[in-house]
Every structure is written in structure tokens, then in C-alpha cells.
Amino acid sequence: MLTPRLECILKYVNCSVAADIGTDHAYIPIELIKRGAAERVIATDIRKGPLETAKNNIKENGASDKIETRLGGGLSVLKTGEADVIIIAGMGGELITDILKNDETTARAARLILQPMNAQYEIRRYLAENGYFIECEDLENEKQRIYNIMVVRNGSQTPPERDIEYHLPKYLYLHPKFHMLLEKKRREFKKIVLGLEKSKNCDIMKLQYYRKCLEETERI
């Protein structure tokens, strides 16, 4: 049985060829084939160990003829336009941003499903400022942890009016699990503010910024 986070990712895939970057155990590629959500999947990983595990799992599930494994980092293992959908999940937000930057042409040629473990603010800002459009964003939780799943494509979007909206986008306000994201950001901002207030060499501009962010969460 897949985790709620992976199930949420899967529901946004329906294509001919999908690519799962950093596949680890190949759970997503196997399920895509089982459910008929993709005709073929390219499963990649930068490490040999996880890729061997993925190969074994694929073989055990009788999907070796439909799932191809490739060793390599980021999108460098893909040809531009080879995959209709590219999934990059379970990584840090800054790493995901670097992956998009390093192979921009390949990234723009596919629909992207991004699930960053952190730094969602940085990803949203990068996408908005570099010609990407967030088609939709979903939230899913596993116990007390909340995850963001972003569906992205090439195309411009209007930047938000306020910086807080990179942290807490307006389009998520009515999501049934938004309250969990809001509480998470409140805790995050409080922790940063307290840390800066206790710091001997406090960055005043940074402190003012996060105090304002914290105030904004109280208004939402």
C-alpha cells in the first residue's frame, strides 16, 4: 500500500511516457504501470544501490518490459521531449530547483510534478520568475506532516502581490488541509523569529521580514 503522499502524486499522472527522477524503490513507476496511468516509465537514480533495488522491485512486479532504469543525476539522463510527465518527488526544494536550472530545455518540454520536502517558497519564487506556470497545487498529510504537490508547466504566471503568498499561496486557502500548512508556517516563522531575537549578531532586516510573515499568518 502506498503512502498518502505518493497516492496524491499518482493521481496527477495520465500519459504515454513518464519519468520518475530519484526513483529510489520504483514504487511510483510500478504503480503507474499497474494502474495504466502510463504506457512506459523511465526510472532514474543517481546512486547505484537504490537503482539496483528499483530494478529488483520492477522485476518482481513483472514490469521490466515497461519500466526502463537509468543511472544518472537530475534530468541529464533524459532526452528533451522524451517524457510527457516528469516527477521529481521526495527531495529538498533547493535541489529540485537546481535540477530544473541545470536542464532547463528538458524541464520545459514536459509537465512537471514536483513534491519538495522543504523550501517550497524558493521553488514557487523560482517558477514565477523563470517562465513556469503552477497549474495546480495539492496538499496531503501523513500523520502530522503536510506535503505540497505542485503540477507545473512551461508558461508565464502573474507574480503574487505580497511575498507571503510565496509561502502561503491564495489558491490553497480553501483546500481542506490548508489549516495544517498554515500552522506549519506559523511554527516555522516563530522558530526563526525567536532564533534571531536570541542571536548576538541579529540580522535586523531578516528579523523584520519574518515578524511581518508571522503577523500575516494571523490575518489569514
XYZ file of C-alpha atoms in Angstrom:
220
model
C 0.000 0.000 0.000
C 1.379 3.395 -0.989
C 1.608 6.353 1.373
C -0.924 9.208 1.014
C 1.873 11.429 -0.343
C 2.652 9.033 -3.206
C -1.043 8.445 -3.899
C -1.509 12.190 -4.282
C 1.327 12.347 -6.812
C -0.060 9.425 -8.804
C -3.476 10.982 -9.342
C -1.928 13.721 -11.491
C -0.286 11.324 -13.961
C -2.022 10.097 -17.104
C 0.333 9.983 -20.053
C 2.241 7.927 -22.575
C 5.743 8.239 -21.085
C 6.541 9.321 -17.531
C 9.920 9.813 -15.878
C 10.499 9.402 -12.144
C 13.647 11.254 -11.114
C 15.283 9.828 -7.993
C 13.040 6.780 -8.105
C 14.546 5.018 -5.059
C 12.418 1.828 -4.753
C 10.483 2.496 -8.000
C 7.147 2.478 -6.166
C 5.724 5.237 -8.373
C 6.773 3.709 -11.742
C 5.411 0.284 -10.755
C 2.047 1.738 -9.724
C 1.800 3.862 -12.858
C 2.125 0.734 -14.989
C -0.220 -1.325 -12.798
C -2.921 1.343 -12.999
C -2.463 2.052 -16.692
C -1.634 5.689 -15.925
C 1.454 5.490 -18.164
C 2.361 3.197 -21.033
C 6.067 3.412 -20.261
C 8.161 4.816 -17.408
C 11.792 5.860 -17.136
C 13.019 5.386 -13.560
C 16.258 7.177 -12.682
C 18.529 7.472 -9.690
C 21.956 8.986 -9.104
C 23.006 6.083 -6.820
C 23.700 2.527 -7.930
C 22.327 0.907 -4.753
C 18.800 2.337 -4.945
C 18.720 1.733 -8.696
C 19.516 -1.959 -8.160
C 16.720 -2.110 -5.563
C 14.408 -0.458 -8.084
C 15.373 -2.997 -10.773
C 14.611 -5.901 -8.418
C 11.230 -4.445 -7.441
C 10.344 -3.826 -11.079
C 11.262 -7.399 -11.998
C 9.266 -8.849 -9.079
C 6.211 -6.923 -10.287
C 6.599 -8.124 -13.872
C 7.107 -4.641 -15.274
C 10.622 -4.884 -16.716
C 9.320 -4.549 -20.267
C 7.596 -1.245 -19.493
C 9.948 0.408 -16.995
C 13.461 1.378 -18.023
C 16.026 2.226 -15.329
C 18.797 4.764 -15.881
C 21.723 5.753 -13.672
C 22.390 9.480 -13.504
C 21.612 12.763 -11.829
C 18.733 15.122 -12.488
C 17.305 15.395 -15.986
C 20.640 14.735 -17.718
C 19.584 11.114 -18.368
C 16.561 12.231 -20.414
C 16.340 13.471 -23.975
C 14.338 16.660 -24.442
C 10.691 15.760 -25.056
C 11.247 12.082 -24.246
C 8.835 12.141 -21.290
C 5.375 13.716 -21.237
C 5.419 13.958 -17.443
C 8.462 14.315 -15.200
C 8.081 13.532 -11.496
C 10.603 14.949 -9.028
C 9.486 13.997 -5.527
C 10.875 13.497 -2.048
C 13.842 15.855 -2.471
C 14.770 19.178 -0.934
C 13.330 22.215 -2.657
C 16.722 23.743 -3.447
C 17.878 20.500 -5.087
C 14.713 20.371 -7.216
C 15.329 23.985 -8.280
C 18.912 23.139 -9.243
C 17.683 20.163 -11.299
C 15.332 22.440 -13.255
C 18.070 25.049 -13.762
C 20.659 22.537 -14.978
C 18.452 21.047 -17.715
C 16.022 23.845 -18.435
C 15.175 22.798 -22.011
C 14.203 19.275 -20.905
C 12.221 20.612 -17.940
C 10.189 22.996 -20.119
C 9.267 20.259 -22.594
C 7.234 18.245 -20.065
C 4.524 18.612 -17.462
C 6.277 18.622 -14.085
C 5.023 17.134 -10.848
C 7.136 18.495 -8.015
C 6.953 17.393 -4.392
C 9.589 19.256 -2.380
C 10.296 18.224 1.207
C 11.198 21.817 2.105
C 11.969 25.252 0.586
C 8.575 25.467 -1.131
C 8.892 29.266 -1.011
C 12.106 29.148 -3.044
C 10.589 26.829 -5.662
C 7.442 28.946 -6.124
C 9.524 32.087 -6.485
C 11.881 30.450 -8.980
C 8.981 29.143 -11.070
C 7.199 32.512 -11.106
C 10.339 34.408 -12.092
C 11.541 31.970 -14.755
C 8.624 31.333 -17.066
C 6.847 28.426 -15.380
C 3.164 28.204 -14.525
C 1.815 26.353 -11.475
C -1.219 24.658 -12.980
C -2.426 23.437 -9.607
C -1.112 22.612 -6.168
C -2.365 19.983 -3.770
C -1.764 19.184 -0.111
C -1.537 15.785 1.514
C -0.602 14.751 5.020
C 0.974 11.717 6.596
C 0.219 11.852 10.306
C 1.220 15.374 11.378
C 3.386 16.234 8.381
C 1.937 18.134 5.440
C 3.287 17.882 1.892
C 2.922 20.144 -1.157
C 2.435 18.612 -4.608
C 2.842 21.099 -7.466
C 1.773 20.470 -11.061
C 3.837 22.759 -13.271
C 4.173 23.528 -16.972
C 6.028 25.956 -19.182
C 4.234 29.312 -19.275
C 4.134 32.648 -17.506
C 2.184 33.491 -14.382
C 1.458 36.746 -12.599
C 3.683 37.096 -9.516
C 1.772 37.452 -6.241
C 1.175 40.901 -4.836
C 2.686 40.070 -1.450
C 5.755 37.993 -0.615
C 3.807 35.967 1.969
C 1.920 34.397 -0.950
C 5.083 32.555 -1.980
C 4.879 30.902 1.443
C 1.093 30.529 1.574
C -0.492 30.886 -1.886
C -4.040 32.250 -2.002
C -5.156 29.379 -4.235
C -4.609 26.987 -1.313
C -6.768 28.894 1.202
C -9.875 26.786 0.520
C -8.048 23.459 0.478
C -9.439 21.188 3.238
C -5.925 20.675 4.626
C -4.771 24.292 4.381
C -5.054 24.712 8.156
C -2.217 22.196 8.567
C 0.013 24.158 6.194
C -0.865 27.412 7.946
C 0.054 26.003 11.363
C 3.284 24.600 9.960
C 4.294 28.017 8.604
C 3.364 29.724 11.879
C 5.630 27.349 13.792
C 8.385 27.865 11.240
C 8.179 31.662 11.395
C 8.022 31.685 15.217
C 11.122 29.493 15.419
C 13.048 31.779 13.065
C 11.963 34.931 14.904
C 12.909 33.508 18.308
C 16.270 32.359 16.969
C 17.038 35.772 15.511
C 15.946 37.583 18.682
C 18.356 35.447 20.711
C 21.206 35.887 18.240
C 24.119 38.119 19.276
C 24.574 39.262 15.679
C 20.944 39.573 14.686
C 20.105 40.351 11.061
C 17.567 43.137 11.678
C 16.185 43.100 8.124
C 15.635 39.353 8.293
C 14.016 39.640 11.727
C 11.623 42.339 10.496
C 10.755 40.230 7.447
C 9.851 37.129 9.474
C 7.984 39.148 12.088
C 5.881 40.519 9.248
C 5.361 36.988 7.870
C 4.202 35.847 11.286
C 1.768 38.769 11.514
C 0.422 37.913 8.065
C -0.383 34.334 9.151
C -2.549 35.738 11.946
C -4.607 37.663 9.343
C -5.243 34.660 7.081
